Structures are given as structure tokens and as C-alpha cells.
């Protein structure tokens, strides 16, 4: 690691600790040439995941955008923020584990609906109505009927 003061490339690690969120390691170093100390952070390099929208455009995956969409679907429902964060964490981890650099937005939407269906059926229908762009009441009723049929099975 190059010293930020004298540019020497030799330094020794004095102390290593995990950051509060556990996603990086903080290292306190000392330059072997000038003796000054400095801090470095080591973290996993995350791959940029692109979402292919329905119109063919590409957009970087945005965890906050996903979370906000799920929060809107769960408004005034007995769903905790912890449950929502778990869904987002699981989906993000699953997407990263696919090792794909690009994912269709339809695939992402289906993952969210699958998780919401198990968590809260009203939130599921709300999300589906926006995601699938229900154009009339009949489409809405068909989705609810599918939900009821699956529940009986």
C-alpha cells in the first residue's frame, strides 16, 4: 500500500477491525519509510448489475428504488420494515449470485411478486397491479381469482 505522505510502497498493518456494518475491514497502517500512520479500507468489489427495462433501455440496479416500490405496495399493511429489508436483501443477493451482468426487469418483478405473495396478499396485488399495468377491473379480478385458487390448492 502506497503511503499518502511520502509515496513509499512499504507499510505495515498496525491494527485491523471490521467496520460497523461488517462489509469492510479498516486497517491502520504505518509507513516504514516516514513512520506516519494512515487508514485504509478493504471491501469486496461489487459488480454493477444492469436492469433491462421493457423498452430495451438499461438502468443500473438501484436497491433504494426496489425498496421504495415494495414499501408503497405494503403501505398501511402489517408488514415490518425488517420484512421488507429482508426481501430486498434476499433478492439482491440472489441477483448477485446469478453472476449475470444484466437482468430483465420482468424477472426482477416476478421475484418481488413471488416474495410478496408469501408475505402479504394485499401488498402482492398492489404490486402486481402496478407491475403488470392492470388496465381494467377484469384484469384485477383475474389476478385475485388466481390468488384464491392457489390458496385453495
XYZ file of C-alpha atoms in Angstrom:
153
model
C 0.000 0.000 0.000
C 1.497 3.335 -1.068
C 1.978 5.921 1.693
C -0.162 9.025 1.012
C 2.559 11.253 2.518
C 5.865 10.074 1.016
C 4.670 7.675 -1.744
C 6.727 4.811 -0.296
C 5.235 1.420 -1.176
C 6.184 -0.354 2.057
C 3.888 -0.135 5.051
C 2.916 -2.442 7.869
C -0.522 -3.109 9.310
C -0.790 -1.972 12.931
C -4.476 -2.777 13.540
C -7.374 -4.381 11.631
C -11.058 -4.110 12.524
C -14.355 -4.755 10.819
C -16.484 -1.701 10.092
C -19.816 -1.411 11.918
C -21.805 -2.869 9.029
C -19.317 -5.720 8.638
C -18.900 -5.084 4.916
C -15.342 -3.772 5.056
C -12.144 -4.041 7.059
C -10.496 -0.918 8.429
C -6.719 -1.191 8.557
C -4.441 1.184 10.408
C -1.035 1.257 8.686
C 2.361 2.736 9.343
C 4.758 3.750 6.591
C 8.119 2.041 7.000
C 9.963 4.988 5.425
C 8.494 8.102 7.092
C 6.759 6.450 10.076
C 3.458 8.285 9.556
C 0.198 6.423 10.036
C -2.801 6.244 7.758
C -6.032 4.278 7.445
C -7.188 2.108 4.556
C -10.418 0.240 3.960
C -10.690 -3.114 2.263
C -14.051 -4.137 0.843
C -15.476 -6.507 -1.698
C -15.654 -5.045 -5.173
C -19.257 -5.270 -6.213
C -20.235 -5.972 -9.781
C -22.566 -3.445 -11.402
C -25.854 -5.090 -12.260
C -27.874 -3.631 -15.120
C -31.635 -3.983 -15.406
C -33.040 -4.289 -18.929
C -36.315 -2.356 -18.958
C -39.365 -3.332 -21.013
C -38.486 -0.712 -23.649
C -34.984 -2.191 -24.040
C -33.167 0.578 -22.187
C -30.711 -0.303 -19.462
C -30.515 1.097 -15.972
C -28.193 0.308 -13.069
C -29.826 -1.780 -10.339
C -30.980 0.545 -7.586
C -31.641 -1.095 -4.238
C -33.467 2.003 -2.961
C -35.809 2.052 -5.942
C -36.683 -1.605 -5.335
C -37.223 -0.960 -1.632
C -39.442 2.080 -2.296
C -41.632 0.084 -4.683
C -42.128 -2.641 -2.087
C -42.779 -0.065 0.655
C -45.505 1.539 -1.491
C -47.140 -1.849 -2.017
C -47.015 -2.548 1.737
C -48.372 0.837 2.902
C -50.911 0.519 5.719
C -50.318 -3.228 5.871
C -48.947 -5.213 8.829
C -45.544 -5.612 7.178
C -42.461 -4.508 9.094
C -39.543 -2.623 7.606
C -37.404 -5.580 8.679
C -39.504 -7.892 6.473
C -39.161 -5.503 3.533
C -35.394 -5.201 4.022
C -35.123 -8.993 4.160
C -36.956 -9.290 0.833
C -34.670 -6.688 -0.763
C -31.548 -8.321 0.741
C -32.597 -11.769 -0.489
C -33.422 -10.523 -3.978
C -30.188 -8.527 -4.252
C -28.128 -11.478 -3.008
C -29.897 -13.801 -5.439
C -29.257 -11.459 -8.371
C -25.584 -11.133 -7.448
C -25.280 -14.913 -7.115
C -26.510 -15.415 -10.674
C -23.262 -13.763 -11.824
C -25.206 -12.174 -14.670
C -24.340 -8.587 -15.537
C -27.787 -7.871 -16.964
C -31.216 -8.988 -15.778
C -34.632 -8.382 -17.364
C -36.927 -6.129 -15.323
C -39.663 -8.732 -15.790
C -37.525 -11.288 -13.942
C -36.947 -8.823 -11.102
C -40.662 -8.017 -10.901
C -41.558 -11.707 -10.741
C -39.079 -12.214 -7.881
C -40.712 -9.391 -5.924
C -44.239 -10.683 -6.564
C -43.234 -14.204 -5.525
C -41.923 -12.896 -2.193
C -44.878 -10.549 -1.599
C -47.380 -13.317 -2.294
C -45.978 -15.243 0.675
C -45.706 -12.171 2.887
C -48.948 -10.231 2.319
C -51.537 -10.919 -0.369
C -52.837 -7.338 -0.454
C -49.324 -5.990 -0.982
C -48.862 -8.617 -3.691
C -51.995 -7.490 -5.559
C -50.989 -3.830 -5.203
C -47.532 -4.511 -6.604
C -48.926 -6.713 -9.386
C -51.434 -4.046 -10.387
C -48.647 -1.541 -11.000
C -46.101 -4.017 -12.336
C -48.478 -5.739 -14.749
C -50.199 -2.453 -15.572
C -53.760 -3.591 -14.945
C -55.900 -1.662 -17.400
C -59.340 -2.530 -16.055
C -61.198 -4.164 -13.190
C -61.417 -7.522 -15.007
C -57.631 -7.901 -15.033
C -57.576 -7.085 -11.332
C -60.313 -9.639 -10.586
C -58.486 -12.311 -12.611
C -55.342 -11.807 -10.526
C -57.302 -12.062 -7.273
C -59.055 -15.215 -8.541
C -55.655 -16.784 -9.333
C -54.542 -15.932 -5.837
C -57.631 -17.530 -4.318
C -57.280 -20.636 -6.478
C -53.646 -21.072 -5.417
C -54.598 -20.614 -1.781
C -57.129 -23.499 -2.009
C -54.566 -25.838 -3.618
